[in-house]
Amino acid sequence: MTTTRFAEPMARLIEELRKLPGIGTKTAQRLAFHVLRSPAEDAEALSHAIREIKQHLRLCSVCNNITDVDPCSYCTSPTRNHRLICVVEEPTNIATVEKTRSYNGVYHVLHGTLSPIGGVGPEQLRIANLLTRLGGDVDEVILATSPTTEGEATAVYLSAAIHKLKTPVRLTRIATGVPAGSDIEYADEVTMMRAMEGRREF
Ligand SMILES: [Zn+2]
């Protein structure tokens, strides 16, 4: 795909935008023209915001969340339960758990899942500093990786690694099953099996 018919600065912007996930050549061109037509201060604000996230955001040295202060606000919060750690795949998953307003522990972000096909092994994930944290005062670790093949493999790996530590930490896995508001008639076998396994007193 060529963008050489554009003036050189325009072609360069299109090329850079095309590197973003989900952005094809057409969208990149539309965005580049939008920037060109925007007021200078809008374009400046966009480039400033991009520079800022690279200069001021980093990973929390405790939980690997993306933060501008290290340790992050969850890790230093006096009102959160630091004995309860919820392990998630990506920083964006924290917002998903927070939305429930029912979790008051802290987090640990792995930055991915195990994927032998994708060439992601345990050493590519941020597991080492999770195991270090468990040497302190932790009561429970919630494995909140997705119920996908990779998410399950990651949970199984973590479970084995944590059991090997022989710490008295309680290890739990998030429940999966029939989504709220759906009819069980449409649940596949695995989903229905998990829903049965995860049943509770009522
Ligand atoms: Zn943190």
PDB file of C-alpha atoms and ligand atoms in Angstrom:
ATOM      1  CA  MET A   1       0.000   0.000   0.000  1.00  0.00           C
ATOM      2  CA  THR A   2       1.555   3.265  -1.086  1.00  0.00           C
ATOM      3  CA  THR A   3       1.003   6.760   0.252  1.00  0.00           C
ATOM      4  CA  THR A   4       3.626   8.448  -1.920  1.00  0.00           C
ATOM      5  CA  ARG A   5       1.075  10.474  -3.841  1.00  0.00           C
ATOM      6  CA  PHE A   6       0.728  12.666  -0.751  1.00  0.00           C
ATOM      7  CA  ALA A   7       3.096  15.478   0.149  1.00  0.00           C
ATOM      8  CA  GLU A   8       5.913  14.028   2.214  1.00  0.00           C
ATOM      9  CA  PRO A   9       4.779  15.318   5.685  1.00  0.00           C
ATOM     10  CA  MET A  10       1.260  14.026   5.006  1.00  0.00           C
ATOM     11  CA  ALA A  11       2.548  10.620   3.869  1.00  0.00           C
ATOM     12  CA  ARG A  12       4.643  10.415   7.044  1.00  0.00           C
ATOM     13  CA  LEU A  13       1.646  11.119   9.307  1.00  0.00           C
ATOM     14  CA  ILE A  14      -0.464   8.554   7.426  1.00  0.00           C
ATOM     15  CA  GLU A  15       2.307   5.970   7.820  1.00  0.00           C
ATOM     16  CA  GLU A  16       2.527   6.617  11.574  1.00  0.00           C
ATOM     17  CA  LEU A  17      -1.252   6.451  12.065  1.00  0.00           C
ATOM     18  CA  ARG A  18      -1.378   3.193  10.117  1.00  0.00           C
ATOM     19  CA  LYS A  19       0.796   1.584  12.797  1.00  0.00           C
ATOM     20  CA  LEU A  20      -2.011   2.011  15.357  1.00  0.00           C
ATOM     21  CA  PRO A  21      -4.175  -1.054  16.049  1.00  0.00           C
ATOM     22  CA  GLY A  22      -7.377  -1.189  14.031  1.00  0.00           C
ATOM     23  CA  ILE A  23      -6.313   1.618  11.687  1.00  0.00           C
ATOM     24  CA  GLY A  24      -6.165   0.755   7.990  1.00  0.00           C
ATOM     25  CA  THR A  25      -4.878   2.942   5.156  1.00  0.00           C
ATOM     26  CA  LYS A  26      -8.263   4.609   4.500  1.00  0.00           C
ATOM     27  CA  THR A  27      -8.837   5.506   8.151  1.00  0.00           C
ATOM     28  CA  ALA A  28      -5.247   6.722   8.485  1.00  0.00           C
ATOM     29  CA  GLN A  29      -5.762   9.034   5.520  1.00  0.00           C
ATOM     30  CA  ARG A  30      -9.051  10.338   6.925  1.00  0.00           C
ATOM     31  CA  LEU A  31      -7.458  11.013  10.321  1.00  0.00           C
ATOM     32  CA  ALA A  32      -4.452  12.723   8.724  1.00  0.00           C
ATOM     33  CA  PHE A  33      -6.710  15.033   6.691  1.00  0.00           C
ATOM     34  CA  HIS A  34      -8.749  15.727   9.811  1.00  0.00           C
ATOM     35  CA  VAL A  35      -5.573  16.797  11.630  1.00  0.00           C
ATOM     36  CA  LEU A  36      -4.569  18.938   8.642  1.00  0.00           C
ATOM     37  CA  ARG A  37      -7.911  20.770   8.690  1.00  0.00           C
ATOM     38  CA  SER A  38      -7.965  21.125  12.525  1.00  0.00           C
ATOM     39  CA  PRO A  39      -6.927  24.347  14.259  1.00  0.00           C
ATOM     40  CA  ALA A  40      -3.201  24.429  15.007  1.00  0.00           C
ATOM     41  CA  GLU A  41      -3.849  24.264  18.771  1.00  0.00           C
ATOM     42  CA  ASP A  42      -5.824  21.002  18.424  1.00  0.00           C
ATOM     43  CA  ALA A  43      -3.018  19.378  16.454  1.00  0.00           C
ATOM     44  CA  GLU A  44      -0.520  20.683  19.018  1.00  0.00           C
ATOM     45  CA  ALA A  45      -2.651  19.324  21.901  1.00  0.00           C
ATOM     46  CA  LEU A  46      -2.725  15.876  20.242  1.00  0.00           C
ATOM     47  CA  SER A  47       1.022  15.718  19.726  1.00  0.00           C
ATOM     48  CA  HIS A  48       1.597  17.067  23.253  1.00  0.00           C
ATOM     49  CA  ALA A  49      -0.692  14.393  24.761  1.00  0.00           C
ATOM     50  CA  ILE A  50       1.204  11.668  22.872  1.00  0.00           C
ATOM     51  CA  ARG A  51       4.587  13.002  24.057  1.00  0.00           C
ATOM     52  CA  GLU A  52       3.295  13.280  27.640  1.00  0.00           C
ATOM     53  CA  ILE A  53       2.201   9.648  27.949  1.00  0.00           C
ATOM     54  CA  LYS A  54       5.639   8.524  26.833  1.00  0.00           C
ATOM     55  CA  GLN A  55       7.428  10.895  29.197  1.00  0.00           C
ATOM     56  CA  HIS A  56       5.263  10.620  32.309  1.00  0.00           C
ATOM     57  CA  LEU A  57       3.595   7.218  32.290  1.00  0.00           C
ATOM     58  CA  ARG A  58       5.366   4.083  33.432  1.00  0.00           C
ATOM     59  CA  LEU A  59       4.543   0.776  35.083  1.00  0.00           C
ATOM     60  CA  CYS A  60       3.957   0.612  38.822  1.00  0.00           C
ATOM     61  CA  SER A  61       6.913  -1.241  40.338  1.00  0.00           C
ATOM     62  CA  VAL A  62       4.554  -3.174  42.633  1.00  0.00           C
ATOM     63  CA  CYS A  63       1.544  -4.146  40.497  1.00  0.00           C
ATOM     64  CA  ASN A  64       2.613  -3.218  36.898  1.00  0.00           C
ATOM     65  CA  ASN A  65      -0.411  -0.960  36.409  1.00  0.00           C
ATOM     66  CA  ILE A  66       0.161   2.048  34.142  1.00  0.00           C
ATOM     67  CA  THR A  67       0.742   5.065  36.357  1.00  0.00           C
ATOM     68  CA  ASP A  68       2.239   8.548  36.577  1.00  0.00           C
ATOM     69  CA  VAL A  69       3.329   7.984  40.190  1.00  0.00           C
ATOM     70  CA  ASP A  70       5.215   4.951  41.416  1.00  0.00           C
ATOM     71  CA  PRO A  71       3.843   3.045  43.312  1.00  0.00           C
ATOM     72  CA  CYS A  72       0.418   3.665  41.766  1.00  0.00           C
ATOM     73  CA  SER A  73      -2.615   5.057  43.586  1.00  0.00           C
ATOM     74  CA  TYR A  74      -4.064   1.565  44.230  1.00  0.00           C
ATOM     75  CA  CYS A  75      -0.839   0.303  45.779  1.00  0.00           C
ATOM     76  CA  THR A  76      -0.560   3.296  48.127  1.00  0.00           C
ATOM     77  CA  SER A  77      -4.269   3.684  48.938  1.00  0.00           C
ATOM     78  CA  PRO A  78      -4.853   3.554  52.721  1.00  0.00           C
ATOM     79  CA  THR A  79      -8.484   2.511  52.217  1.00  0.00           C
ATOM     80  CA  ARG A  80      -7.850  -0.578  50.064  1.00  0.00           C
ATOM     81  CA  ASN A  81      -7.234  -4.108  51.329  1.00  0.00           C
ATOM     82  CA  HIS A  82      -3.600  -4.863  50.503  1.00  0.00           C
ATOM     83  CA  ARG A  83      -3.983  -8.484  51.641  1.00  0.00           C
ATOM     84  CA  LEU A  84      -6.225  -9.219  48.655  1.00  0.00           C
ATOM     85  CA  ILE A  85      -4.702  -9.237  45.138  1.00  0.00           C
ATOM     86  CA  CYS A  86      -6.708  -9.535  41.927  1.00  0.00           C
ATOM     87  CA  VAL A  87      -4.547 -10.772  39.032  1.00  0.00           C
ATOM     88  CA  VAL A  88      -5.601  -9.417  35.613  1.00  0.00           C
ATOM     89  CA  GLU A  89      -4.232  -9.678  32.083  1.00  0.00           C
ATOM     90  CA  GLU A  90      -4.133  -6.018  31.057  1.00  0.00           C
ATOM     91  CA  PRO A  91      -4.241  -2.598  32.768  1.00  0.00           C
ATOM     92  CA  THR A  92      -7.650  -1.964  31.125  1.00  0.00           C
ATOM     93  CA  ASN A  93      -9.082  -4.953  33.037  1.00  0.00           C
ATOM     94  CA  ILE A  94      -8.670  -2.969  36.274  1.00  0.00           C
ATOM     95  CA  ALA A  95     -11.357  -0.529  35.105  1.00  0.00           C
ATOM     96  CA  THR A  96     -13.656  -3.481  34.377  1.00  0.00           C
ATOM     97  CA  VAL A  97     -13.281  -4.834  37.922  1.00  0.00           C
ATOM     98  CA  GLU A  98     -13.557  -1.334  39.430  1.00  0.00           C
ATOM     99  CA  LYS A  99     -16.864  -0.794  37.605  1.00  0.00           C
ATOM    100  CA  THR A 100     -18.443  -3.443  39.822  1.00  0.00           C
ATOM    101  CA  ARG A 101     -17.763  -1.232  42.890  1.00  0.00           C
ATOM    102  CA  SER A 102     -17.620  -4.462  44.881  1.00  0.00           C
ATOM    103  CA  TYR A 103     -13.850  -4.999  44.967  1.00  0.00           C
ATOM    104  CA  ASN A 104     -11.635  -3.176  47.422  1.00  0.00           C
ATOM    105  CA  GLY A 105      -8.384  -5.110  47.156  1.00  0.00           C
ATOM    106  CA  VAL A 106      -5.324  -4.299  45.059  1.00  0.00           C
ATOM    107  CA  TYR A 107      -4.226  -5.573  41.644  1.00  0.00           C
ATOM    108  CA  HIS A 108      -1.474  -7.308  39.741  1.00  0.00           C
ATOM    109  CA  VAL A 109      -1.229  -6.818  35.969  1.00  0.00           C
ATOM    110  CA  LEU A 110       0.442  -9.608  33.959  1.00  0.00           C
ATOM    111  CA  HIS A 111       0.567  -7.688  30.646  1.00  0.00           C
ATOM    112  CA  GLY A 112      -0.620 -10.630  28.575  1.00  0.00           C
ATOM    113  CA  THR A 113      -1.409 -14.309  28.800  1.00  0.00           C
ATOM    114  CA  LEU A 114       0.579 -17.449  28.127  1.00  0.00           C
ATOM    115  CA  SER A 115       0.397 -18.354  24.456  1.00  0.00           C
ATOM    116  CA  PRO A 116       2.693 -21.081  23.145  1.00  0.00           C
ATOM    117  CA  ILE A 117       1.464 -20.381  19.588  1.00  0.00           C
ATOM    118  CA  GLY A 118       2.029 -16.639  19.974  1.00  0.00           C
ATOM    119  CA  GLY A 119       5.450 -17.284  21.511  1.00  0.00           C
ATOM    120  CA  VAL A 120       4.489 -15.882  24.922  1.00  0.00           C
ATOM    121  CA  GLY A 121       6.061 -17.863  27.764  1.00  0.00           C
ATOM    122  CA  PRO A 122       6.014 -17.206  31.535  1.00  0.00           C
ATOM    123  CA  GLU A 123       9.172 -15.089  31.299  1.00  0.00           C
ATOM    124  CA  GLN A 124       7.378 -12.627  28.983  1.00  0.00           C
ATOM    125  CA  LEU A 125       4.698 -11.991  31.608  1.00  0.00           C
ATOM    126  CA  ARG A 126       5.091 -10.028  34.823  1.00  0.00           C
ATOM    127  CA  ILE A 127       4.861 -13.027  37.117  1.00  0.00           C
ATOM    128  CA  ALA A 128       8.121 -12.734  39.094  1.00  0.00           C
ATOM    129  CA  ASN A 129       7.052  -9.655  41.050  1.00  0.00           C
ATOM    130  CA  LEU A 130       3.681 -11.282  41.826  1.00  0.00           C
ATOM    131  CA  LEU A 131       5.457 -14.193  43.497  1.00  0.00           C
ATOM    132  CA  THR A 132       7.637 -11.712  45.402  1.00  0.00           C
ATOM    133  CA  ARG A 133       4.538  -9.946  46.702  1.00  0.00           C
ATOM    134  CA  LEU A 134       3.179 -13.210  48.071  1.00  0.00           C
ATOM    135  CA  GLY A 135       6.135 -13.400  50.423  1.00  0.00           C
ATOM    136  CA  GLY A 136       4.478 -10.563  52.375  1.00  0.00           C
ATOM    137  CA  ASP A 137       1.099 -10.364  54.098  1.00  0.00           C
ATOM    138  CA  VAL A 138      -1.354 -11.596  51.466  1.00  0.00           C
ATOM    139  CA  ASP A 139      -4.499 -13.558  52.345  1.00  0.00           C
ATOM    140  CA  GLU A 140      -5.974 -14.210  48.915  1.00  0.00           C
ATOM    141  CA  VAL A 141      -5.067 -14.088  45.242  1.00  0.00           C
ATOM    142  CA  ILE A 142      -7.966 -13.917  42.780  1.00  0.00           C
ATOM    143  CA  LEU A 143      -7.043 -15.208  39.320  1.00  0.00           C
ATOM    144  CA  ALA A 144      -9.155 -12.956  37.077  1.00  0.00           C
ATOM    145  CA  THR A 145      -7.679 -13.909  33.699  1.00  0.00           C
ATOM    146  CA  SER A 146     -10.250 -14.459  30.925  1.00  0.00           C
ATOM    147  CA  PRO A 147     -11.933 -17.855  30.533  1.00  0.00           C
ATOM    148  CA  THR A 148     -10.191 -18.302  27.153  1.00  0.00           C
ATOM    149  CA  THR A 149      -7.666 -21.041  26.342  1.00  0.00           C
ATOM    150  CA  GLU A 150      -4.775 -18.638  27.024  1.00  0.00           C
ATOM    151  CA  GLY A 151      -6.419 -17.155  30.129  1.00  0.00           C
ATOM    152  CA  GLU A 152      -7.075 -20.627  31.562  1.00  0.00           C
ATOM    153  CA  ALA A 153      -3.523 -21.790  30.776  1.00  0.00           C
ATOM    154  CA  THR A 154      -2.200 -18.708  32.538  1.00  0.00           C
ATOM    155  CA  ALA A 155      -4.390 -19.334  35.600  1.00  0.00           C
ATOM    156  CA  VAL A 156      -3.243 -22.978  35.753  1.00  0.00           C
ATOM    157  CA  TYR A 157       0.411 -21.926  35.467  1.00  0.00           C
ATOM    158  CA  LEU A 158       0.046 -19.288  38.186  1.00  0.00           C
ATOM    159  CA  SER A 159      -1.766 -21.708  40.453  1.00  0.00           C
ATOM    160  CA  ALA A 160       1.122 -24.208  40.201  1.00  0.00           C
ATOM    161  CA  ALA A 161       3.739 -21.483  40.722  1.00  0.00           C
ATOM    162  CA  ILE A 162       1.917 -20.106  43.767  1.00  0.00           C
ATOM    163  CA  HIS A 163       1.365 -23.548  45.323  1.00  0.00           C
ATOM    164  CA  LYS A 164       5.089 -24.185  44.945  1.00  0.00           C
ATOM    165  CA  LEU A 165       5.769 -21.185  47.227  1.00  0.00           C
ATOM    166  CA  LYS A 166       4.029 -23.051  50.056  1.00  0.00           C
ATOM    167  CA  THR A 167       2.652 -19.794  51.464  1.00  0.00           C
ATOM    168  CA  PRO A 168      -0.717 -20.044  53.239  1.00  0.00           C
ATOM    169  CA  VAL A 169      -2.353 -17.797  50.616  1.00  0.00           C
ATOM    170  CA  ARG A 170      -5.881 -18.647  49.460  1.00  0.00           C
ATOM    171  CA  LEU A 171      -6.115 -18.986  45.691  1.00  0.00           C
ATOM    172  CA  THR A 172      -9.420 -18.346  43.912  1.00  0.00           C
ATOM    173  CA  ARG A 173     -10.560 -18.176  40.301  1.00  0.00           C
ATOM    174  CA  ILE A 174     -13.339 -15.889  39.060  1.00  0.00           C
ATOM    175  CA  ALA A 175     -16.586 -17.724  38.329  1.00  0.00           C
ATOM    176  CA  THR A 176     -17.678 -18.090  34.735  1.00  0.00           C
ATOM    177  CA  GLY A 177     -21.004 -19.229  33.412  1.00  0.00           C
ATOM    178  CA  VAL A 178     -24.204 -18.046  31.836  1.00  0.00           C
ATOM    179  CA  PRO A 179     -24.114 -14.260  31.208  1.00  0.00           C
ATOM    180  CA  ALA A 180     -26.724 -12.222  33.087  1.00  0.00           C
ATOM    181  CA  GLY A 181     -29.788 -11.481  30.959  1.00  0.00           C
ATOM    182  CA  SER A 182     -29.257 -14.414  28.598  1.00  0.00           C
ATOM    183  CA  ASP A 183     -31.249 -17.604  28.095  1.00  0.00           C
ATOM    184  CA  ILE A 184     -29.461 -20.828  29.124  1.00  0.00           C
ATOM    185  CA  GLU A 185     -30.826 -22.418  25.962  1.00  0.00           C
ATOM    186  CA  TYR A 186     -28.098 -20.567  24.063  1.00  0.00           C
ATOM    187  CA  ALA A 187     -25.216 -21.412  26.402  1.00  0.00           C
ATOM    188  CA  ASP A 188     -22.562 -23.717  24.922  1.00  0.00           C
ATOM    189  CA  GLU A 189     -21.496 -26.864  26.799  1.00  0.00           C
ATOM    190  CA  VAL A 190     -18.369 -25.382  28.366  1.00  0.00           C
ATOM    191  CA  THR A 191     -20.251 -22.307  29.584  1.00  0.00           C
ATOM    192  CA  MET A 192     -23.057 -24.446  31.013  1.00  0.00           C
ATOM    193  CA  MET A 193     -20.566 -26.819  32.644  1.00  0.00           C
ATOM    194  CA  ARG A 194     -18.776 -23.885  34.304  1.00  0.00           C
ATOM    195  CA  ALA A 195     -22.095 -22.431  35.424  1.00  0.00           C
ATOM    196  CA  MET A 196     -22.990 -25.741  37.086  1.00  0.00           C
ATOM    197  CA  GLU A 197     -19.562 -26.048  38.715  1.00  0.00           C
ATOM    198  CA  GLY A 198     -19.703 -22.463  40.000  1.00  0.00           C
ATOM    199  CA  ARG A 199     -23.166 -22.826  41.564  1.00  0.00           C
ATOM    200  CA  ARG A 200     -23.677 -21.423  45.038  1.00  0.00           C
ATOM    201  CA  GLU A 201     -26.125 -21.616  47.976  1.00  0.00           C
ATOM    202  CA  PHE A 202     -29.293 -19.673  47.257  1.00  0.00           C
TER     203      PHE A 202
HETATM  204 ZN    ZN B   1       0.504  -0.419  41.743  1.00  0.00          ZN
END
